[in-house]
Coordinates of C-alpha atoms in Angstrom, one line a residue:
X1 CA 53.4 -5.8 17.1
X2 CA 57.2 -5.3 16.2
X3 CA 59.9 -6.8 17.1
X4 CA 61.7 -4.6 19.4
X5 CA 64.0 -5.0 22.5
X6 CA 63.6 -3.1 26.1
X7 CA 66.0 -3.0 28.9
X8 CA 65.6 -5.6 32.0
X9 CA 63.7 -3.8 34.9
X10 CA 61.8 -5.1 37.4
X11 CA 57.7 -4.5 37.3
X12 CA 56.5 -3.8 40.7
X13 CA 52.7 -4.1 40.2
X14 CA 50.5 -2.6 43.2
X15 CA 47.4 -3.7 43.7
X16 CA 48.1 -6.8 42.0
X17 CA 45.1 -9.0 43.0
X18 CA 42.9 -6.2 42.0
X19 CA 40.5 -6.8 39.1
X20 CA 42.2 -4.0 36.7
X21 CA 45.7 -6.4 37.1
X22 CA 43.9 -9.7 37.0
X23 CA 42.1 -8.8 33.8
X24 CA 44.2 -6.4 32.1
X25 CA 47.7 -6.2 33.6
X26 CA 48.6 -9.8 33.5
X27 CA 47.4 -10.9 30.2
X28 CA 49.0 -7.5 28.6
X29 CA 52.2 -8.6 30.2
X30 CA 51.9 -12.4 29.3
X31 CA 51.2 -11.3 25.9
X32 CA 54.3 -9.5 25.6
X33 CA 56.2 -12.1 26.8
X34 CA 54.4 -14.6 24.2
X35 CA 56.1 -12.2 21.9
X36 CA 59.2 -12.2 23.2
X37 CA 59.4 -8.9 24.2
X38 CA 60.0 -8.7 27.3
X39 CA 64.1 -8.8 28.3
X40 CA 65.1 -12.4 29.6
X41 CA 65.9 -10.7 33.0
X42 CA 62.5 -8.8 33.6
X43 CA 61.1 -9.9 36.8
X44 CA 57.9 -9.0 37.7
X45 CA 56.5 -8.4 41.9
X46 CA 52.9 -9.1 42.5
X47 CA 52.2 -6.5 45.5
X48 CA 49.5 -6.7 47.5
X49 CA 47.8 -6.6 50.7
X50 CA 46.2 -10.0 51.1
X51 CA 47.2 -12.4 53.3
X52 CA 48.2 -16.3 52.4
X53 CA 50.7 -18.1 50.7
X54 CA 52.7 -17.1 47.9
X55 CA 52.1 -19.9 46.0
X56 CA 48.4 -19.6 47.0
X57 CA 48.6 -15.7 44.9
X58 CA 50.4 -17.2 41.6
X59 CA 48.1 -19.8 41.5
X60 CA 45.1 -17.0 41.4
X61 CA 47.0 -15.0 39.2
X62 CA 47.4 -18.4 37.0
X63 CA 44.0 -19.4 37.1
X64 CA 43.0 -15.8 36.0
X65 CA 44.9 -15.6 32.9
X66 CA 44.1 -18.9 32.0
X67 CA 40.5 -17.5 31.9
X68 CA 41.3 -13.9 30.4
X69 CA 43.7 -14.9 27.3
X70 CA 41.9 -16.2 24.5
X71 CA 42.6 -20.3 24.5
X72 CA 44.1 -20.2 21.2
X73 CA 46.9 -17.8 22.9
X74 CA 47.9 -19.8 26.1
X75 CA 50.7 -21.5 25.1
X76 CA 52.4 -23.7 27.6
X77 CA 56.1 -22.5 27.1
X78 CA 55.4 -19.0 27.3
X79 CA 53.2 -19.3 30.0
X80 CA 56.0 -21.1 31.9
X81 CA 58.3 -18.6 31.2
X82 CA 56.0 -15.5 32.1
X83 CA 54.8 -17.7 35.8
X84 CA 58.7 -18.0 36.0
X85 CA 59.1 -14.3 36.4
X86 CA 56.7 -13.7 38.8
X87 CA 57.4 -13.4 42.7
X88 CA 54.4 -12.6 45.2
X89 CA 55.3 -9.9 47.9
X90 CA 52.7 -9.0 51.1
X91 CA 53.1 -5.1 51.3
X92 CA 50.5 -3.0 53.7
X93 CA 51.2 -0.2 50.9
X94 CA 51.0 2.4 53.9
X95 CA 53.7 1.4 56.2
X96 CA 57.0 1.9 55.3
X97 CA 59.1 -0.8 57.2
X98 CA 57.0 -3.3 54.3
X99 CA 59.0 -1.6 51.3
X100 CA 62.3 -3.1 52.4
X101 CA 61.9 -6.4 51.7
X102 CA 61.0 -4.5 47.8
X103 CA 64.5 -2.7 47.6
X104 CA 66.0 -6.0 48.8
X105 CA 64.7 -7.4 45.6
X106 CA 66.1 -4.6 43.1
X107 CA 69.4 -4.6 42.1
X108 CA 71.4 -1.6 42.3
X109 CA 71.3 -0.1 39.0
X110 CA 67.9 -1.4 38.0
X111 CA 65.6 0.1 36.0
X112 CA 62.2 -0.4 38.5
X113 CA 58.7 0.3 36.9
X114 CA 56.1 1.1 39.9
X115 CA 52.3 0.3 38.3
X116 CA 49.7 1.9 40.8
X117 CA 46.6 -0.3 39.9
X118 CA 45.5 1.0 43.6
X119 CA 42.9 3.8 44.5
X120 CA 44.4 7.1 43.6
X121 CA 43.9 7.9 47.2
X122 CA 47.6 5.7 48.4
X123 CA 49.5 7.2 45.6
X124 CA 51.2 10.1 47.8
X125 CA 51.9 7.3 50.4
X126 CA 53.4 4.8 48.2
X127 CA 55.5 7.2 46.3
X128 CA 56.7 8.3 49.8
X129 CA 57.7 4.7 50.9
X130 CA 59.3 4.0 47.6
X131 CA 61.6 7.2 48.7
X132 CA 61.7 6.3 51.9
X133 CA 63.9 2.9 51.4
X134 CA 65.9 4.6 48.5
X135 CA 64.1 3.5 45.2
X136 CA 62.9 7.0 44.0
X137 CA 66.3 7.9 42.0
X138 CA 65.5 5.2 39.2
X139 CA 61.7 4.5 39.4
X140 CA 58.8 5.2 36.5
X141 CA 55.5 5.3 38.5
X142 CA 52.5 4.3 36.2
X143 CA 49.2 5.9 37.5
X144 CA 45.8 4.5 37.2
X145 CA 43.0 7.0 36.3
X146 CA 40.8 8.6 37.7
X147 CA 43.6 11.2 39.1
X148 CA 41.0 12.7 41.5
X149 CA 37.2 13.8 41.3
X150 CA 37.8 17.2 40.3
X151 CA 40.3 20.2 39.3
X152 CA 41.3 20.4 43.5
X153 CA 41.4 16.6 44.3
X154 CA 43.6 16.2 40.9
X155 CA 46.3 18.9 41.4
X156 CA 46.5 16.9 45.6
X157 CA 47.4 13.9 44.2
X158 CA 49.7 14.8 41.0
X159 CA 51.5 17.3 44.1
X160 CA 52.1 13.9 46.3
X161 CA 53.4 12.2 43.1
X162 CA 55.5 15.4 41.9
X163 CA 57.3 15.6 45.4
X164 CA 59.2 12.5 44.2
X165 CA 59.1 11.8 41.0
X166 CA 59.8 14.4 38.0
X167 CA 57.2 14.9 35.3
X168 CA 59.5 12.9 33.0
X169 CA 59.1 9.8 34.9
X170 CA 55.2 9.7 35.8
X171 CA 53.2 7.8 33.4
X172 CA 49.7 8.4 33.4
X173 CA 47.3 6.5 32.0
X174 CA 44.8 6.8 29.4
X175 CA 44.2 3.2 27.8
X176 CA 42.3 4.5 24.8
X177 CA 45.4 6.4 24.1
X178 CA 47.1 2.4 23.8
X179 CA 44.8 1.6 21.3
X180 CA 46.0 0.7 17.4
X181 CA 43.4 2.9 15.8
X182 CA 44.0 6.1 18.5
X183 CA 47.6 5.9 17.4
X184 CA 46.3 5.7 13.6
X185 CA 45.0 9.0 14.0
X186 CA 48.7 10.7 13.8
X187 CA 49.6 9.0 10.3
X188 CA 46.1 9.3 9.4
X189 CA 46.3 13.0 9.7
X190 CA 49.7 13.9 9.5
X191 CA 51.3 11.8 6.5
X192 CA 48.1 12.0 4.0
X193 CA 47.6 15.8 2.6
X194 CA 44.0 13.8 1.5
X195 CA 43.1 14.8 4.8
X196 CA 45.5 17.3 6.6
X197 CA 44.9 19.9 3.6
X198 CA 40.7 19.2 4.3
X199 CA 41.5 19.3 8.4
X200 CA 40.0 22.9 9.3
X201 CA 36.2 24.3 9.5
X202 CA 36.6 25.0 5.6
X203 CA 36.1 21.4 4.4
X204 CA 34.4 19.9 8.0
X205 CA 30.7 20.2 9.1
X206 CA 31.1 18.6 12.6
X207 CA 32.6 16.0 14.2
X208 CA 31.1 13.1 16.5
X209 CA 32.6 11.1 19.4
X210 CA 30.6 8.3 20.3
X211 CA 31.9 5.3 23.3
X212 CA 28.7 3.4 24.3
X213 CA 28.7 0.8 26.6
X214 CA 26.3 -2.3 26.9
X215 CA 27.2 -2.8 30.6
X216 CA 25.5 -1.2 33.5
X217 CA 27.4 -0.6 36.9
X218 CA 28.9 -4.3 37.1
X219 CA 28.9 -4.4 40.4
X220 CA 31.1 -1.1 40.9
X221 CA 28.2 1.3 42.4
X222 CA 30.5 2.8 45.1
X223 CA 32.5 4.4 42.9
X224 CA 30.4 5.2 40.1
X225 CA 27.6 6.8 42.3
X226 CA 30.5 9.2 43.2
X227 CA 32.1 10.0 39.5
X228 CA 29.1 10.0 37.1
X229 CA 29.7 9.8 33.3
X230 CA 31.2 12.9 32.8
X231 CA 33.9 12.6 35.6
X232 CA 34.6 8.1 34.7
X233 CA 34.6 8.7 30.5
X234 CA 34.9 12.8 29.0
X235 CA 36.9 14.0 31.5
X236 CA 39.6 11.7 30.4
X237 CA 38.7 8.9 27.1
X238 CA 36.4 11.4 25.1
X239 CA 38.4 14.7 25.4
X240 CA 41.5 12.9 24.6
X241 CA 40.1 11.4 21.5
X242 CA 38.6 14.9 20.9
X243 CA 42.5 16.2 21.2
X244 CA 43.7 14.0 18.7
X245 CA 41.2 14.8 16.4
X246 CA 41.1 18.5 16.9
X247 CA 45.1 19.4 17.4
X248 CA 47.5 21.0 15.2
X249 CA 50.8 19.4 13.9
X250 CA 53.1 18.7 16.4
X251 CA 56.7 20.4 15.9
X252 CA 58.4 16.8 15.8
X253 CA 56.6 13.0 17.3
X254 CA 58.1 13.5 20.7
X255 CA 56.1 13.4 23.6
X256 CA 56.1 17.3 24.6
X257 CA 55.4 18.4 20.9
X258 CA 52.5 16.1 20.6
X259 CA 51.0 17.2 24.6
X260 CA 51.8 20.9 23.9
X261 CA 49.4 20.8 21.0
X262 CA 46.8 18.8 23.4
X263 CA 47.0 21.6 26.1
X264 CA 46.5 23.8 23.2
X265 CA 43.1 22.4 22.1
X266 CA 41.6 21.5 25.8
X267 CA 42.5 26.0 26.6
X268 CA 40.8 26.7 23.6
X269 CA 37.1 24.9 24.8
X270 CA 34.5 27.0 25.0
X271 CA 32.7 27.0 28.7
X272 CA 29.2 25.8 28.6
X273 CA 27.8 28.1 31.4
X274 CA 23.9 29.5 31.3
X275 CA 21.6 28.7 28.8
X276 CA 24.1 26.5 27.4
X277 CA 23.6 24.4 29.9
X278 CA 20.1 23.5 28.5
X279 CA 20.7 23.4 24.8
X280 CA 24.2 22.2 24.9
X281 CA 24.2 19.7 27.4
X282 CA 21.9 16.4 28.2
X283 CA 22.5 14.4 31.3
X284 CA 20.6 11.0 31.6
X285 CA 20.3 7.7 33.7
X286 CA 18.9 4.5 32.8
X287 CA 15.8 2.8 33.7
X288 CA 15.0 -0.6 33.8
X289 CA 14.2 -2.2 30.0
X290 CA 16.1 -4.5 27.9
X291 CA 19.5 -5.4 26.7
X292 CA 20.0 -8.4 24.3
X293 CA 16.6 -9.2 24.8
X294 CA 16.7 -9.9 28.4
X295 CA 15.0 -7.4 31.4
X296 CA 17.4 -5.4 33.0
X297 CA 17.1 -3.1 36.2
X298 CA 17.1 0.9 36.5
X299 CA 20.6 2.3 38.0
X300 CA 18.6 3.0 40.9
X301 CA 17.5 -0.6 41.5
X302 CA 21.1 -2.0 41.1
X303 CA 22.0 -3.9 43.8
X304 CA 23.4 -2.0 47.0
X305 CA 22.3 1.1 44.9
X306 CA 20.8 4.9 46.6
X307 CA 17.2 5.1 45.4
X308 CA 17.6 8.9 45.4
X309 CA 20.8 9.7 43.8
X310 CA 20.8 12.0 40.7
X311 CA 24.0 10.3 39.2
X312 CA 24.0 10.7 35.7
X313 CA 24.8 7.7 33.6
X314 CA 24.4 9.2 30.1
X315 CA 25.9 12.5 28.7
X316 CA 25.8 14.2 25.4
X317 CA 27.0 17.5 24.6
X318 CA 28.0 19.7 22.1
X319 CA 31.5 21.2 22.2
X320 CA 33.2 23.9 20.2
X321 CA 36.9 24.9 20.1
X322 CA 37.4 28.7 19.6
X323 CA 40.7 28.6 17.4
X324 CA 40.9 29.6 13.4
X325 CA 40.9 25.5 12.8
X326 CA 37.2 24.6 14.5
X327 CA 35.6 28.2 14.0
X328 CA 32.1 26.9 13.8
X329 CA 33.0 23.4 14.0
X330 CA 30.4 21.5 16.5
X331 CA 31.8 18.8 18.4
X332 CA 29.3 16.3 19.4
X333 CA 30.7 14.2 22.2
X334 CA 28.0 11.2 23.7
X335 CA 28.5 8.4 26.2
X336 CA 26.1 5.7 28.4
X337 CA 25.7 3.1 29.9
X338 CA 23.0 0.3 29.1
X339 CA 23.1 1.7 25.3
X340 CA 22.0 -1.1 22.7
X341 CA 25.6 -1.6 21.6
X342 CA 29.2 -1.7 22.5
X343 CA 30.5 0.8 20.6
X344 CA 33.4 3.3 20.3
X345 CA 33.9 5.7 17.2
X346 CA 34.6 8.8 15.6
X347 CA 32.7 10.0 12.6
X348 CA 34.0 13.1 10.6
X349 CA 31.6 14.5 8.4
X350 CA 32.6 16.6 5.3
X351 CA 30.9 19.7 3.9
X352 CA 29.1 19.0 0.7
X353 CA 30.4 20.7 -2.4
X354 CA 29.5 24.4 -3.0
X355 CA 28.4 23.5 -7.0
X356 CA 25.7 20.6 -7.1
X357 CA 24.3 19.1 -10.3
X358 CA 22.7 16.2 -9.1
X359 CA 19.2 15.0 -8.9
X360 CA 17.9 17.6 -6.4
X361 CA 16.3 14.7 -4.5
X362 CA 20.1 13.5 -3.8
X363 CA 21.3 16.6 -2.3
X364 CA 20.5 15.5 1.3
X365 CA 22.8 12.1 0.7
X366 CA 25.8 14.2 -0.9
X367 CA 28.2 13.8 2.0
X368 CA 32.1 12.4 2.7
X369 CA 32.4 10.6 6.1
X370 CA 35.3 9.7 7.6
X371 CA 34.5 6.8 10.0
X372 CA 37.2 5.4 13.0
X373 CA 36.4 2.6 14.9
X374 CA 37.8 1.6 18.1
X375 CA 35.6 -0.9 19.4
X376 CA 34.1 -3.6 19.2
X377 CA 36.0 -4.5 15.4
X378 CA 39.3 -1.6 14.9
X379 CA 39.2 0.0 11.4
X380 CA 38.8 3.5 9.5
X381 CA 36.3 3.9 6.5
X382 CA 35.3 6.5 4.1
X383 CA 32.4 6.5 3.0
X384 CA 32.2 8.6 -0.4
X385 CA 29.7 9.0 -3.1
X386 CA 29.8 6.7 -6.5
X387 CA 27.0 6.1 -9.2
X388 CA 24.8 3.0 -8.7
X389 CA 25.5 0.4 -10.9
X390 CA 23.3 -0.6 -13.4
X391 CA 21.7 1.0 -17.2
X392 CA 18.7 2.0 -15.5
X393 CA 20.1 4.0 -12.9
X394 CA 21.3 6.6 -14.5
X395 CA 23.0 9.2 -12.7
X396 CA 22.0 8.3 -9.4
X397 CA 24.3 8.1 -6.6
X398 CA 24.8 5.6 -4.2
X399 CA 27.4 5.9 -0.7
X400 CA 29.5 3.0 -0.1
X401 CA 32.8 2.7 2.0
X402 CA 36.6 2.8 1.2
X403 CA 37.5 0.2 4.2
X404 CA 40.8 -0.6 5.9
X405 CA 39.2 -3.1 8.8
X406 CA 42.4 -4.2 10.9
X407 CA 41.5 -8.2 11.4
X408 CA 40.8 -8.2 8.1
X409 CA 43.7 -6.0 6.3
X410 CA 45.9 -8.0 8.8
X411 CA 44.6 -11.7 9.0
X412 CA 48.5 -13.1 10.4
X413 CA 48.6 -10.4 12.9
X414 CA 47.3 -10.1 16.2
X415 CA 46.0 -6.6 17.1
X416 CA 47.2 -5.8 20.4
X417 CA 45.4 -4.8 23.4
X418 CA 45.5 -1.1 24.5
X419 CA 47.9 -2.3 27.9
X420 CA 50.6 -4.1 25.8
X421 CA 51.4 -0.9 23.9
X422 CA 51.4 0.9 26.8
X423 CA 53.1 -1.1 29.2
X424 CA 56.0 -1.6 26.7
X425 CA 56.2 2.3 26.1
X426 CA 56.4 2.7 29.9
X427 CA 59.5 0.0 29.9
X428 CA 61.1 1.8 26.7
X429 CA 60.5 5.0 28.6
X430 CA 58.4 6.5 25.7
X431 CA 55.4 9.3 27.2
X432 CA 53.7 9.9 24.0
X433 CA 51.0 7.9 24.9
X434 CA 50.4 9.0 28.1
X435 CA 48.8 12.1 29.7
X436 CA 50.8 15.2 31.3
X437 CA 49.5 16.8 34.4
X438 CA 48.3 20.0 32.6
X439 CA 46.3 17.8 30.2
X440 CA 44.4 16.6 33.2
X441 CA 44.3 20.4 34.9
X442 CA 42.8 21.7 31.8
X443 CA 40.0 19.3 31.2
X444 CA 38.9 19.0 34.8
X445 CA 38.6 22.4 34.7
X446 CA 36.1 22.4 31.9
X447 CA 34.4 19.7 33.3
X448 CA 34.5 21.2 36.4
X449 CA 32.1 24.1 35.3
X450 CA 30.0 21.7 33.6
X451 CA 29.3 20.1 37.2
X452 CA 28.9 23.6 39.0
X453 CA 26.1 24.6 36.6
X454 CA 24.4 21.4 37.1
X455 CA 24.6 21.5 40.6
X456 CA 23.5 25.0 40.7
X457 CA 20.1 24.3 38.3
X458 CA 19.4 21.4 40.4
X459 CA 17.9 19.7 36.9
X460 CA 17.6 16.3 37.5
X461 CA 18.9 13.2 34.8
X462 CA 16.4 13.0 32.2
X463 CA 15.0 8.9 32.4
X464 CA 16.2 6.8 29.7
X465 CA 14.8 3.2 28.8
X466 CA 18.4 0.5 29.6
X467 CA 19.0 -0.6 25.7
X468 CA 18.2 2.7 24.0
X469 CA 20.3 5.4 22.5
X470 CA 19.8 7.8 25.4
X471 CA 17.1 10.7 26.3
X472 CA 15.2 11.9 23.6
X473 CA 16.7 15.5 24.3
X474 CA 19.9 13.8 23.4
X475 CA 18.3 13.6 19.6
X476 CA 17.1 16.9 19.6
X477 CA 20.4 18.0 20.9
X478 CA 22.1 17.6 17.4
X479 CA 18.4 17.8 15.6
X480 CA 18.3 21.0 16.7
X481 CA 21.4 22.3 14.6
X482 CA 19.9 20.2 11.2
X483 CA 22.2 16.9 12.1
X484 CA 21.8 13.7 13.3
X485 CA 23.6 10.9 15.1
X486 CA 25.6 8.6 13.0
X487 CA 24.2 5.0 12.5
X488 CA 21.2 4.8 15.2
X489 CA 18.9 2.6 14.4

């Protein structure tokens, strides 16, 4: 990460013995402090409802970090220093005679950060207290997703927000949009005329979107039983990605430009209503088999889970954009739980060329692919076609990879996690990397009809074994246009 310098502020963190700050928040922000880039006046409030000692909290929130930095990275001086700038504070987040003791702590003229790592629920009623006690005037609020269930529930809670807060001081969080490789996308695209020139439906077959997780429910069946895959990973991780991938050049690299040409590409979906439904869309849920080589339940016999619920755990779809860009232009989006691999990438795949004189039995492997990782190792390779090695090879062809792998490219750097980018755009009061409430509007709307036309064909999630790519329909989903999915095995 580079060196850079940010104005003191203080972080108010709510929710702050939460697993999401005890994981993710903390480290992020130790990190930057490790770097040194964090202002030597930052001070940072741990808010929360739990009852105890202050010292009793820091020691939690010690012992925590000691377990979620990598031991190579905990370094005694900077943790010192980051411990230093942390101050416990009791709040009951709904009552407003608790926020005092918070604007006692803020100077005058300080810049405060507000990080909602609460249920989106409290949001209207902390943003209320905040104003309540005369801290709305120079506040950023960072929200947590999910913003609500649906189209409705979303437009409630960004309304409680907007009665306080202008749009230019919400953050809203996305934390794929943090990640190194995400933000590669934009120079990728937009300073190589290798690839902008090829960008459109005249050089690109289709496009694939792939974020598998190994996990199951880990414990979290409450809320997942009520979001589903489609509301807890397309709504917001896959449609972005599929924004970034699919927008036109932005005007300029502010924040507006680049979410103006977001908006553009989540209005320009196609609805999947009908018999789309059935040929466009699979919904699955895992049954019990094997992950790693050890038995693993079913989603429905997860602990505390509802033996009848219809919650899907797996989707794949197929997406088009109706513009001049992606005329024709399938996007194939897929996400699940209990999938063999942790595993998050985009694949572009190229048109072959209109004049072939190769080996006819070669035609089928004549293909560029364009290959981004995000997880589990960060990189982008293309894959393009060379001529085997060898004098009795002749002019046979061979695909091999033109590889920029991130650890490896850059061995003395550290990549950062996806919260320490965002966290220090937040205190540098940069929104490109966060999500603007039409953004949200649009694509819970088109996920909202998605959920309407499941609901009205009453088609249950089709069974798929835990460690396994998915339904079967989910092959014959992109079989069914003469493609398949990128690297299943």
């Amino acid at each position: 990460m580079p060196s850079t310098s940010v104005e003191p502020c203080t972080f108010a963190l709510f929710g702050a013995l939460g697993d999401l700050a005890l994981r993710k928040l903390f480290p992020a922000l130790y990190q930057l402090d490790r770097a040194q880039l964090l202002h030597d006046d930052t001070r940072i409030l741990a808010l929360a409802r739990e009852a105890g000692t202050p010292e009793q909290h820091l020691a939690n929130i010690e012992e925590h970090l000691r377990l979620y930095v990598a031991k190579a990275q905990v370094e005694e001086e900077p943790l010192r220093r980051f411990l230093a700038r942390l101050s416990y504070v009791h709040v009951d987040f709904m009552k407003a005679e608790d926020y005092a003791q918070l604007a006692e702590r803020v100077g005058a003229s300080e810049q405060l950060i507000a990080y909602f790592a609460t249920p989106a629920a409290v949001y209207g009623g902390i943003c209320e207290n905040l104003a309540k006690v005369g801290l709305a005037d120079r506040i950023r609020v960072v929200l947590e997703k999910p913003i609500g269930h649906d189209l409705a529930s979303s437009r409630r809670v960004n309304d409680a927000v907007a009665q306080y807060f202008p749009e230019n001081r919400i953050y809203r969080i996305d934390h794929y949009l943090g990640k190194e490789t995400v933000q590669n996308l934009i120079a990728l695209r937009f300073a190589n005329s290798l690839f902008e020139t090829q960008w459109n439906q005249n050089y690109i077959s289709h496009v694939e979107i792939t974020v598998a997780e190994e996990v199951g429910i880990e414990g979290r069946w409450g809320y997942f039983d009520q979001a589903g895959q489609l509301r807890d990973m397309i709504q917001n991780h896959l449609l972005q990605l599929l924004c970034l991938i699919a927008m036109d050049p932005p005007a300029e690299l502010s924040a507006d430009s680049i979410r103006d040409e977001k908006v553009k590409v989540l209005k320009a979906l196609a609805p999947i209503s009908g018999e789309g439904l059935a040929t466009q869309v699979v919904r699955g849920q895992y049954i019990a088999g094997y992950s790693r080589g050890k038995a693993v339940p079913g989603y429905l016999e997860e602990e505390n889970s509802n033996t009848q619920s219809d919650t899907e755990t797996f989707v794949a779809l197929r997406a088009d954009i109706r513009n001049w860009r992606w005329a024709g232009v399938p996007f194939y989006l897929r996400t699940g739980k209990r999938m063999p691999q942790k595993l998050s990438q985009i694949v572009i795949h190229f048109k072959e060329p209109q004049h072939y004189i190769f080996a006819p039995e070669q035609r089928l492997q004549i293909s560029n692919k364009l290959i981004i990782r995000l997880q589990p190792d960060e990189g982008i390779s293309l894959r393009v076609m060379t001529k085997d090695q060898g004098l009795d090879k002749g002019m046979q062809l061979r695909s091999g990879p033109l590889q920029l792998n991130f650890s490896d490219t850059y061995r003395s750097a550290r990549i950062p996690d996806a919260y320490e980018r965002l966290l220090l755009e937040v205190m540098q009061g940069n929104q490109n990397l966060f999500v603007r409430k039409d953004e949200i509007e649009y694509a819970w709307k088109w996920c909202d009809q998605l959920i309407a036309g499941w609901k009205k064909s009453g088609d249950a999630p089709k069974p798929y074994a835990a460690g396994s790519w998915g339904p079967m329909s989910s092959i014959a989903l992109i079989t069914r246009d003469g493609r398949s999915w990128y690297g299943d095995i």
